[in-house]
PDB file of C-alpha atoms in Angstrom:
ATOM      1  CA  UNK A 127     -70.946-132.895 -23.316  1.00 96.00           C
ATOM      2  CA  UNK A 128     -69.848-131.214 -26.982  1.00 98.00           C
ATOM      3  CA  UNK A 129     -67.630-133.701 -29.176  1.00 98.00           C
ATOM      4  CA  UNK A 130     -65.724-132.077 -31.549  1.00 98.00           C
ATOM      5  CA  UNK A 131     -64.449-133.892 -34.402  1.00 97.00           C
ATOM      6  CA  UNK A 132     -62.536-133.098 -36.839  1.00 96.00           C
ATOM      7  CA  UNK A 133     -59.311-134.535 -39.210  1.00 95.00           C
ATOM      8  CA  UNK A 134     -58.250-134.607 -43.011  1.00 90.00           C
ATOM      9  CA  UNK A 135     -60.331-134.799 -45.784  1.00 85.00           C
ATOM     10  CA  UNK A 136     -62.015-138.784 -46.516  1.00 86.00           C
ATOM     11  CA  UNK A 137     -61.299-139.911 -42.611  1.00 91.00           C
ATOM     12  CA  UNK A 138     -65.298-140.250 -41.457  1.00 88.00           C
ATOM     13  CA  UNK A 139     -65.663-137.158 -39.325  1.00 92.00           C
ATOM     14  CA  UNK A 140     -69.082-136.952 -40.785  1.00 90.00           C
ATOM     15  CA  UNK A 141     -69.728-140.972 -40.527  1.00 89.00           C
ATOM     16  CA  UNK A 142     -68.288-141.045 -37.280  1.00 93.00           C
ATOM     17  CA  UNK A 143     -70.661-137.987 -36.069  1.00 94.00           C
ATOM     18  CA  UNK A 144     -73.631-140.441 -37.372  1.00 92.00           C
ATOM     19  CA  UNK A 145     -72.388-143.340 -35.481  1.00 93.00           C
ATOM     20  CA  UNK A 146     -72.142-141.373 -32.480  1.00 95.00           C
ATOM     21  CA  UNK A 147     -76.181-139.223 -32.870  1.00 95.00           C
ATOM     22  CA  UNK A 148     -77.449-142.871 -33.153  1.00 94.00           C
ATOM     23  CA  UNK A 149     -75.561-144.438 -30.337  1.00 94.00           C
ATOM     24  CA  UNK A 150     -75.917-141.754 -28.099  1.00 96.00           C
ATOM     25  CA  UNK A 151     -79.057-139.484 -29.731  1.00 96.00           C
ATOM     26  CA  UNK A 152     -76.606-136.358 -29.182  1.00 97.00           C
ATOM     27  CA  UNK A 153     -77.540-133.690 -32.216  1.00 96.00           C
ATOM     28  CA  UNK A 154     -74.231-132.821 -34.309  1.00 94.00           C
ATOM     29  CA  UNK A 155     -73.683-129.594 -36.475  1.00 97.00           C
ATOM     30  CA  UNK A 156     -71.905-130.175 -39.760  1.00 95.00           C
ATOM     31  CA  UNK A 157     -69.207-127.171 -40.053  1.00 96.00           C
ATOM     32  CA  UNK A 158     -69.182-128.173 -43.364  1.00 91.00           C
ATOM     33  CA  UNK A 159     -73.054-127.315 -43.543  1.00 92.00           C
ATOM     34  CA  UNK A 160     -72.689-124.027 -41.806  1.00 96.00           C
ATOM     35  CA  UNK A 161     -70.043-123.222 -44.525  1.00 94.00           C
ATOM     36  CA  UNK A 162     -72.019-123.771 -47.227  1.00 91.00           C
ATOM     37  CA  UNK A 163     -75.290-122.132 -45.795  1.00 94.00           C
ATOM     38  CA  UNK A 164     -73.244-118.855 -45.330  1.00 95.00           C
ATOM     39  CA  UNK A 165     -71.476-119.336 -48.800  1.00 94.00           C
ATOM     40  CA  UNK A 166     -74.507-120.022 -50.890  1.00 94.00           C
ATOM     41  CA  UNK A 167     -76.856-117.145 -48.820  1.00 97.00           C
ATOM     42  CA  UNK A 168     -74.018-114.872 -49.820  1.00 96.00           C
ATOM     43  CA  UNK A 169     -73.582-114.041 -46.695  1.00 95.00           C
ATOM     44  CA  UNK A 170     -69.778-114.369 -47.437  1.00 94.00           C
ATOM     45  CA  UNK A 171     -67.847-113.824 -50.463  1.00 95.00           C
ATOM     46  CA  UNK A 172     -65.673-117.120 -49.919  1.00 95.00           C
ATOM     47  CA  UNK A 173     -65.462-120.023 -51.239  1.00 92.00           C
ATOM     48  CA  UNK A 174     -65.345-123.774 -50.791  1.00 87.00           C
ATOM     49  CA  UNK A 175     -61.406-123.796 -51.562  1.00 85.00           C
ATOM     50  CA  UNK A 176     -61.061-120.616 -48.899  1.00 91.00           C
ATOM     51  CA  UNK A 177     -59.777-123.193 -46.535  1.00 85.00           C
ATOM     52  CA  UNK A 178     -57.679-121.412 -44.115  1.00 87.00           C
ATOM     53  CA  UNK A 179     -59.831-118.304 -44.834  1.00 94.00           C
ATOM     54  CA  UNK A 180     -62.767-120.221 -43.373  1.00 93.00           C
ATOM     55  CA  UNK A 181     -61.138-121.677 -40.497  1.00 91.00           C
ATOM     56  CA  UNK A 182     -61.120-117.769 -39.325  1.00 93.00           C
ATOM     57  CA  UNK A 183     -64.517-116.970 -40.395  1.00 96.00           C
ATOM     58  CA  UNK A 184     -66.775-119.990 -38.981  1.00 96.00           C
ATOM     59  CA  UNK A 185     -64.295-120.634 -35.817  1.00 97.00           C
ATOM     60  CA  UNK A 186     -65.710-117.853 -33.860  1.00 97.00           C
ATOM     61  CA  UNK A 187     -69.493-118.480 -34.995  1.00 97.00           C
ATOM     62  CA  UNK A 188     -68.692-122.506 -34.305  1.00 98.00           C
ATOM     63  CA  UNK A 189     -66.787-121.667 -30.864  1.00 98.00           C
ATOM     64  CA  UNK A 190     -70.281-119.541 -29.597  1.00 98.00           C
ATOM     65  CA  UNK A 191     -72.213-122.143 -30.157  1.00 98.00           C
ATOM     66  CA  UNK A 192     -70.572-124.346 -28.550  1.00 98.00           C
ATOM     67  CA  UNK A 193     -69.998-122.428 -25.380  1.00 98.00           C
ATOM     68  CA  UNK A 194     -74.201-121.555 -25.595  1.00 98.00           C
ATOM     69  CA  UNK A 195     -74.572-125.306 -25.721  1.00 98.00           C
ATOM     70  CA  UNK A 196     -72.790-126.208 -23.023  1.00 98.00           C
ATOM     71  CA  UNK A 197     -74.141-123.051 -21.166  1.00 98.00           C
ATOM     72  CA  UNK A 198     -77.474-124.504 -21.312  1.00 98.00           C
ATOM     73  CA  UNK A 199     -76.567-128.193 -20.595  1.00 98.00           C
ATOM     74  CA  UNK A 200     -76.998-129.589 -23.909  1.00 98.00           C
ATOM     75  CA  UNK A 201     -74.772-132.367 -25.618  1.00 98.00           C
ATOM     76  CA  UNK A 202     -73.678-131.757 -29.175  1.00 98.00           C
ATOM     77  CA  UNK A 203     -71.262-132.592 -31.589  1.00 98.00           C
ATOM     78  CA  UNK A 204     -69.689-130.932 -33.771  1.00 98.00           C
ATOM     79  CA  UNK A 205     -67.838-132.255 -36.777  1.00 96.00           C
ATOM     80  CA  UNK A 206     -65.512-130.367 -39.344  1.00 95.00           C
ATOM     81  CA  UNK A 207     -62.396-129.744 -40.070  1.00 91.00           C
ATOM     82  CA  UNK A 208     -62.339-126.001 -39.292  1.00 93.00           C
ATOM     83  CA  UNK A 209     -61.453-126.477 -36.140  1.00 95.00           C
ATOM     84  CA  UNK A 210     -58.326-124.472 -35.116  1.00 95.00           C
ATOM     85  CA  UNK A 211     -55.189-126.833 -33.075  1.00 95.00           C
ATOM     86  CA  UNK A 212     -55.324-123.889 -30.713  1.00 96.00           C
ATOM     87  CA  UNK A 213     -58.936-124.154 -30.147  1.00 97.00           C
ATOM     88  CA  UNK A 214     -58.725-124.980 -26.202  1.00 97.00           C
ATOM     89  CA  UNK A 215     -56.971-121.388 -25.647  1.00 97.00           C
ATOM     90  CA  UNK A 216     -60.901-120.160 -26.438  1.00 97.00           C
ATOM     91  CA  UNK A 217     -62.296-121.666 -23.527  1.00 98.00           C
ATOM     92  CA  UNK A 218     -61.703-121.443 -19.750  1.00 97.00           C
ATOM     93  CA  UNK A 219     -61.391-124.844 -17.621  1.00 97.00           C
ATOM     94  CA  UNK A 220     -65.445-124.459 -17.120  1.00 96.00           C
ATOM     95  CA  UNK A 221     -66.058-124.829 -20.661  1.00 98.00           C
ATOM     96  CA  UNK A 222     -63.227-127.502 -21.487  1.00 98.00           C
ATOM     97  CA  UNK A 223     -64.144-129.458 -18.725  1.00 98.00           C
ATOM     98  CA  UNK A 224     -67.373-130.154 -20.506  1.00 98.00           C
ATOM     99  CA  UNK A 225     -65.727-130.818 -24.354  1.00 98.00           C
ATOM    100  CA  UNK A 226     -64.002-133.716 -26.012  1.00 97.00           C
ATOM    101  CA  UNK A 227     -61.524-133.896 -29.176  1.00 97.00           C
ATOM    102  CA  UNK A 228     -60.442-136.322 -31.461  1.00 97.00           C
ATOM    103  CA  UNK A 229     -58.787-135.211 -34.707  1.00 97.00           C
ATOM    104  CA  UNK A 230     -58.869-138.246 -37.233  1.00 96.00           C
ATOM    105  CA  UNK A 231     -55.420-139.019 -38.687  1.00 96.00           C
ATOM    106  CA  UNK A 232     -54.973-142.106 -41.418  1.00 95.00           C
ATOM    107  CA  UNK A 233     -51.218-143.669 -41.148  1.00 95.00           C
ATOM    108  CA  UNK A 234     -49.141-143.613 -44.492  1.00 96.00           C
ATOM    109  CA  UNK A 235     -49.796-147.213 -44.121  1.00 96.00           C
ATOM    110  CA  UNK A 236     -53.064-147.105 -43.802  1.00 92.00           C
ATOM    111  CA  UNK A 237     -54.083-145.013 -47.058  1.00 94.00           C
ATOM    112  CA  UNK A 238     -51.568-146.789 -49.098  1.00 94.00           C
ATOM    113  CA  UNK A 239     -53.077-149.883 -48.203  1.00 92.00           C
ATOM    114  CA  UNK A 240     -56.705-149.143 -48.377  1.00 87.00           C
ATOM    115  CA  UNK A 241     -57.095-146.061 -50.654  1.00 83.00           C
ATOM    116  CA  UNK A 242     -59.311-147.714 -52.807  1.00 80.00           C
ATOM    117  CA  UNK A 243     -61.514-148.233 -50.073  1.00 79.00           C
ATOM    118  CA  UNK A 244     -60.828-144.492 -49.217  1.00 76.00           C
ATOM    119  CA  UNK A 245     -62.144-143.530 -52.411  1.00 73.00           C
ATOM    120  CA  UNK A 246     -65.136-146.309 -52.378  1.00 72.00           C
ATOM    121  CA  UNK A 247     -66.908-144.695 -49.003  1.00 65.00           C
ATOM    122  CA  UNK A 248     -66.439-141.192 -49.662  1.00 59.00           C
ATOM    123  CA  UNK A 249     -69.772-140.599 -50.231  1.00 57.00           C
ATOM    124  CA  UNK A 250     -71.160-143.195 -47.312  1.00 59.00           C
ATOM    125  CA  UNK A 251     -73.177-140.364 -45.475  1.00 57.00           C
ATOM    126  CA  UNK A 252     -72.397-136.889 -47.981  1.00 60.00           C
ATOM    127  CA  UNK A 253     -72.388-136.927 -51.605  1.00 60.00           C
ATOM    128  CA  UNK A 254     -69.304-134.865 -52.529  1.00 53.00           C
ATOM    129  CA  UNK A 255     -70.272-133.361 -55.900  1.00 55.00           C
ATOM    130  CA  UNK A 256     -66.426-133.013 -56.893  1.00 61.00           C
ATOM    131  CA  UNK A 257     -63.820-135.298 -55.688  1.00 61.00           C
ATOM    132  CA  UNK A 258     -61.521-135.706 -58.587  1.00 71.00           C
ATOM    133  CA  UNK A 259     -58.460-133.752 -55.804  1.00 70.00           C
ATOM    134  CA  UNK A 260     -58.560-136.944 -53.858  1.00 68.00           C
ATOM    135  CA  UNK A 261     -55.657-138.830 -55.053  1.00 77.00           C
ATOM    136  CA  UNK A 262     -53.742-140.845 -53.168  1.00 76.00           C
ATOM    137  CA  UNK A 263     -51.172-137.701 -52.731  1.00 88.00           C
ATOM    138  CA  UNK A 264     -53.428-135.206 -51.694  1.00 86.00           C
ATOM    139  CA  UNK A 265     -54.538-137.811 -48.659  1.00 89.00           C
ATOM    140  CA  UNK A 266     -50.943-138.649 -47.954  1.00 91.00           C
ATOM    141  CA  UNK A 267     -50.089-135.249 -47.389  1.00 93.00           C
ATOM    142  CA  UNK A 268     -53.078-134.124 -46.015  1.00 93.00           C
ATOM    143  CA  UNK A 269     -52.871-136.690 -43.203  1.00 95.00           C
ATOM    144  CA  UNK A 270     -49.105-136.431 -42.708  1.00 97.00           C
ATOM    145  CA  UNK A 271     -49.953-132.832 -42.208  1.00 95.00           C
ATOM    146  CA  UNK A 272     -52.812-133.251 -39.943  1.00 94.00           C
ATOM    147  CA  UNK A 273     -50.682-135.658 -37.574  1.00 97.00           C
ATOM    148  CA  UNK A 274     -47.559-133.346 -37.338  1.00 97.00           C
ATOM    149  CA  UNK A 275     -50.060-130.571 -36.443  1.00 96.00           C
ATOM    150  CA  UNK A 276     -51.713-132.731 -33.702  1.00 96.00           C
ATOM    151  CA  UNK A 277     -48.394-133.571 -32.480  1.00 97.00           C
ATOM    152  CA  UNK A 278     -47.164-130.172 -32.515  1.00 97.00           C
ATOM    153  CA  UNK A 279     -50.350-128.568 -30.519  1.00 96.00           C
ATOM    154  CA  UNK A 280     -50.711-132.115 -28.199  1.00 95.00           C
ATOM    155  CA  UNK A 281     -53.959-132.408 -28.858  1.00 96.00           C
ATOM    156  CA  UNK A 282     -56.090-135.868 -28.847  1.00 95.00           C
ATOM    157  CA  UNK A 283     -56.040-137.381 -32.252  1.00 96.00           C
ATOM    158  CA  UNK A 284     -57.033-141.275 -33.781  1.00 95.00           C
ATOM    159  CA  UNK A 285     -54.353-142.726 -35.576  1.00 95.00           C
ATOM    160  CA  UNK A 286     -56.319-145.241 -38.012  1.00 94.00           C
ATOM    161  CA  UNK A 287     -53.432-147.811 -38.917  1.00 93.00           C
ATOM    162  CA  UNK A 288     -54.157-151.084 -39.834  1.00 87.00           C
ATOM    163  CA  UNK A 289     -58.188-151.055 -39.828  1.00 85.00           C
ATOM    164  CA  UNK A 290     -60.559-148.440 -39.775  1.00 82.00           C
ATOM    165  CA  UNK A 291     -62.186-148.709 -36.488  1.00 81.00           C
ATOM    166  CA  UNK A 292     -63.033-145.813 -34.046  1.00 85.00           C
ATOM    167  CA  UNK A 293     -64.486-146.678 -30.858  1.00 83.00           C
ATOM    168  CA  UNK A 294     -65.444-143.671 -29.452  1.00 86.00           C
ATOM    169  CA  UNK A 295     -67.227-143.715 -26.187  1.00 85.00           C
ATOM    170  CA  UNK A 296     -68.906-141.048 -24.318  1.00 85.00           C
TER     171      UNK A 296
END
């Protein structure tokens, strides 16, 4: 089975990866990590602000290793949020039968409501090194963004309204 997370900025894909490796024991990948390995080997002249750049360049490398994974039987996730909407149109009905998506979406509501607590656990499994763009404007448009996207591409996506849970199970 390959779980692929991924969602805004500051919605958990990286804490809810960790929940899941201990519940389960399934490895996960960190796009995020794979990013920076290829930035800082200079194996790539991008940068950490190249967003939709690096959606195009780790996609392809991400979308192998998924298909090797679940060529060989092995359960991973994969967490990021360089994941493509379109991503299913890279995999026959052998390899989609065997992967599961949730894009992470916080409700206007939501980070109104709790963006201090937003702020507070940002660094709960990474320590982000420069967070000063996280105000509460960049994660209300972010998110709005994220949702019409899911919406627009019908893909599978957690809408965290009133309380951040996510029950994910496998």
């Amino acid at each position: 089975m390959i779980v692929l997370i991924t969602g805004a900025s500051h919605t958990g894909k990286t804490a809810l990866a960790q929940k899941l490796l201990e519940k389960y024991k399934y490895p996960y990948l960190s796009i995020d990590h794979l990013k920076m390995g290829l930035i800082r080997s200079g194996n790539t002249t991008y940068t950490p602000m190249d967003d939709d750049k690096l959606v195009c360049y780790l996609w392809p490398i991400v979308r192998e290793i998924i298909k090797t994974a679940i060529e060989n039987k092995q359960n991973l996730i994969v967490e990021g949020a360089y994941v493509p909407f379109d991503w299913r149109k890279d995999f026959d009905s052998e390899y989609l039968k065997n992967i599961e998506y949730y894009c992470l979406v916080m409700s206007e509501t939501y980070i109104r409501n709790h963006f201090d607590d937003i702020k507070k656990y940002a660094n709960i499994i990474e320590n982000r090194l420069d967070d000063e763009w996280c105000t509460m404007q960049n994660v209300l448009s972010e998110n709005k963004e994220m949702l019409s996207l899911a919406r627009a591409h019908d893909v599978n996506y957690v809408l965290i309204e009133d309380t951040y849970e996510i029950n994910i199970n496998l």
